[in-house]
Amino acid sequence: MTDEYKTIQGMGEGYYTEKRSKFLAFAHHVETVDEVKELVAGYRKKYYDARHVCYAYMLGAERKEFRANDDGEPSSTAGKPILGQINSNELTDILIVVVRYYGGVNLGTSGLIVAYREAAADAIAHAEVVTRQVEEEIAYQFSYPQMNDVMRIVKEMQPRIVRQTFDNTCEICLRIRKSEAEALRSKLQKLL
């Protein structure tokens, strides 16, 4: 398993129109299902006069938690094409909402699939795609005289220091790329 994943930073907006139907797309960086629910509820409230508010999301570095919602469109014509764009761009920790204003002309299933896919693709195109690393958190307790040895390892391996407490018993909490976590753990264990 790789310890990197792609997501977007902030948000991106997209737009697509077909036979007077308008598709407004919004891509957001999200990390929890609660964030997804809150954003979707916000769009439903803001665009209360829209015919459909469809969405898809993907969560986690393993890309195992996802959902697609057609919101009343024919089955698999809205949520799946949106999710398809997330998958083809290999993104995670992302929510894409597509709001449809009906233009009075039916697009048919193939027309809907194209419309939702293109709107989602446009939202991704207008978002900043970033690569992030999967990190592991390591907490380590040590006595104050070991401070220099611990800090030498921290300087050498360069993990992020999340928090640290220096007292009679010291504790340091570090975050490091998952592939390097075992090496850091073993170097710290050798100090004991």
XYZ file of C-alpha atoms in Angstrom:
192
model
C 0.000 0.000 0.000
C 1.272 3.448 -0.861
C 1.371 6.076 1.863
C 0.263 8.935 -0.387
C -3.153 9.965 -1.611
C -4.651 12.730 -3.754
C -7.344 15.113 -2.600
C -8.359 18.705 -3.264
C -7.571 21.753 -1.222
C -10.493 24.014 -0.377
C -13.191 23.837 -3.037
C -13.792 24.064 -6.779
C -16.868 25.062 -8.773
C -18.042 23.746 -12.124
C -20.896 24.389 -14.529
C -22.566 22.507 -17.369
C -25.668 23.257 -19.415
C -27.643 21.015 -21.747
C -31.057 21.714 -23.355
C -31.743 24.580 -20.929
C -30.996 22.377 -17.865
C -28.298 23.901 -15.683
C -25.890 21.809 -13.625
C -23.969 23.633 -10.881
C -21.139 21.537 -9.421
C -19.257 22.077 -6.171
C -16.226 20.022 -5.070
C -15.209 20.214 -1.394
C -12.395 18.761 0.693
C -14.075 16.738 3.466
C -12.801 14.298 6.066
C -15.951 12.960 7.788
C -19.466 11.802 6.902
C -20.797 14.532 9.227
C -19.079 17.202 7.089
C -20.663 15.622 3.995
C -24.151 15.670 5.562
C -23.729 19.276 6.684
C -22.597 20.468 3.231
C -25.334 18.561 1.362
C -27.985 19.943 3.755
C -26.564 23.437 3.152
C -26.844 23.048 -0.636
C -30.403 21.678 -0.350
C -31.337 24.740 1.701
C -29.502 27.245 -0.515
C -30.838 25.760 -3.772
C -34.293 24.856 -2.426
C -35.846 25.692 -5.815
C -33.616 23.227 -7.736
C -35.106 19.972 -9.027
C -32.227 17.717 -7.845
C -29.225 17.966 -5.502
C -27.124 14.891 -6.339
C -23.759 14.046 -4.834
C -20.967 11.529 -4.362
C -18.140 11.340 -1.872
C -15.020 9.288 -1.158
C -13.286 9.216 2.248
C -10.047 7.825 3.674
C -6.615 7.141 2.241
C -7.688 3.541 1.461
C -10.630 4.943 -0.581
C -13.028 2.376 0.927
C -15.736 4.673 2.301
C -17.876 6.180 -0.463
C -21.452 6.859 -1.500
C -23.326 8.093 -4.564
C -26.816 9.644 -4.382
C -29.136 10.231 -7.379
C -31.687 12.357 -5.440
C -34.668 11.332 -7.580
C -32.883 11.130 -10.945
C -33.174 7.744 -12.730
C -31.000 5.121 -11.007
C -27.241 5.480 -11.609
C -27.551 8.550 -13.872
C -26.264 11.149 -11.388
C -24.377 9.835 -8.361
C -22.430 7.152 -10.257
C -21.068 9.506 -12.962
C -20.006 11.958 -10.217
C -18.303 9.118 -8.307
C -16.754 8.003 -11.604
C -14.989 11.377 -11.900
C -13.690 11.067 -8.335
C -12.354 7.583 -9.187
C -10.831 8.482 -12.551
C -8.936 11.339 -10.879
C -7.937 8.967 -8.022
C -9.179 11.439 -5.386
C -10.304 10.888 -1.806
C -11.522 13.037 1.098
C -13.767 14.766 -1.439
C -17.453 15.555 -1.845
C -18.927 16.685 -5.160
C -22.457 18.097 -5.149
C -24.236 18.769 -8.453
C -27.368 20.934 -8.332
C -29.707 20.572 -11.327
C -32.188 23.151 -12.508
C -34.554 21.427 -14.931
C -34.833 23.185 -18.287
C -38.122 21.625 -19.452
C -36.563 19.115 -21.871
C -35.846 15.528 -20.818
C -32.214 14.580 -21.440
C -32.642 10.804 -21.319
C -30.389 8.531 -19.281
C -27.306 8.939 -21.489
C -27.762 12.725 -21.539
C -28.024 12.831 -17.740
C -24.918 10.672 -17.306
C -22.906 12.983 -19.591
C -24.235 16.116 -17.881
C -23.443 14.987 -14.330
C -20.059 13.620 -15.396
C -19.073 16.847 -17.183
C -20.281 19.084 -14.337
C -18.262 17.037 -11.804
C -15.187 17.064 -14.076
C -15.435 20.864 -14.371
C -15.599 21.245 -10.572
C -12.466 19.082 -10.195
C -10.722 21.058 -12.963
C -11.370 24.263 -10.989
C -10.040 22.809 -7.715
C -6.437 22.530 -6.581
C -5.452 18.839 -6.483
C -2.820 18.096 -3.822
C -0.910 14.977 -2.775
C -0.911 14.216 0.938
C 0.858 11.584 2.986
C -0.702 8.981 5.230
C 0.812 9.610 8.645
C 1.047 7.604 11.837
C 1.156 9.107 15.310
C 3.785 7.890 17.779
C 3.807 8.870 21.469
C 7.025 8.311 23.396
C 7.800 8.745 27.108
C 11.329 9.239 28.364
C 13.298 10.672 31.274
C 14.691 14.195 31.070
C 18.365 13.087 30.779
C 17.462 11.283 27.492
C 16.316 14.563 25.913
C 19.380 15.014 23.670
C 19.171 11.457 22.330
C 15.451 11.821 21.538
C 15.945 15.195 19.860
C 18.833 13.805 17.772
C 16.442 11.153 16.367
C 13.759 13.803 15.776
C 16.276 15.978 13.903
C 17.498 13.007 11.849
C 14.089 11.583 10.836
C 12.158 14.887 10.802
C 8.710 13.846 12.024
C 6.183 16.575 12.853
C 6.033 17.324 16.571
C 2.338 17.302 17.527
C 2.846 18.024 21.235
C 5.551 17.718 23.851
C 5.728 17.829 27.644
C 9.012 18.248 29.466
C 8.882 17.456 33.181
C 10.318 14.706 35.412
C 8.838 12.297 32.887
C 8.857 13.750 29.384
C 6.488 12.866 26.578
C 6.667 13.699 22.911
C 3.982 12.979 20.315
C 5.186 12.745 16.707
C 3.529 12.276 13.312
C 5.522 10.681 10.522
C 4.893 9.178 7.098
C 3.455 5.678 7.568
C 6.296 3.974 5.677
C 8.855 5.510 8.075
C 6.921 4.931 11.324
C 8.466 1.548 12.147
C 12.033 2.877 11.750
C 11.264 5.809 14.072
C 9.612 3.492 16.606
C 12.617 1.123 16.669
C 15.155 3.980 17.027
C 13.197 5.361 19.996
C 12.888 1.850 21.548
C 16.683 1.417 21.410
C 17.012 4.392 23.763
C 15.201 2.555 26.576
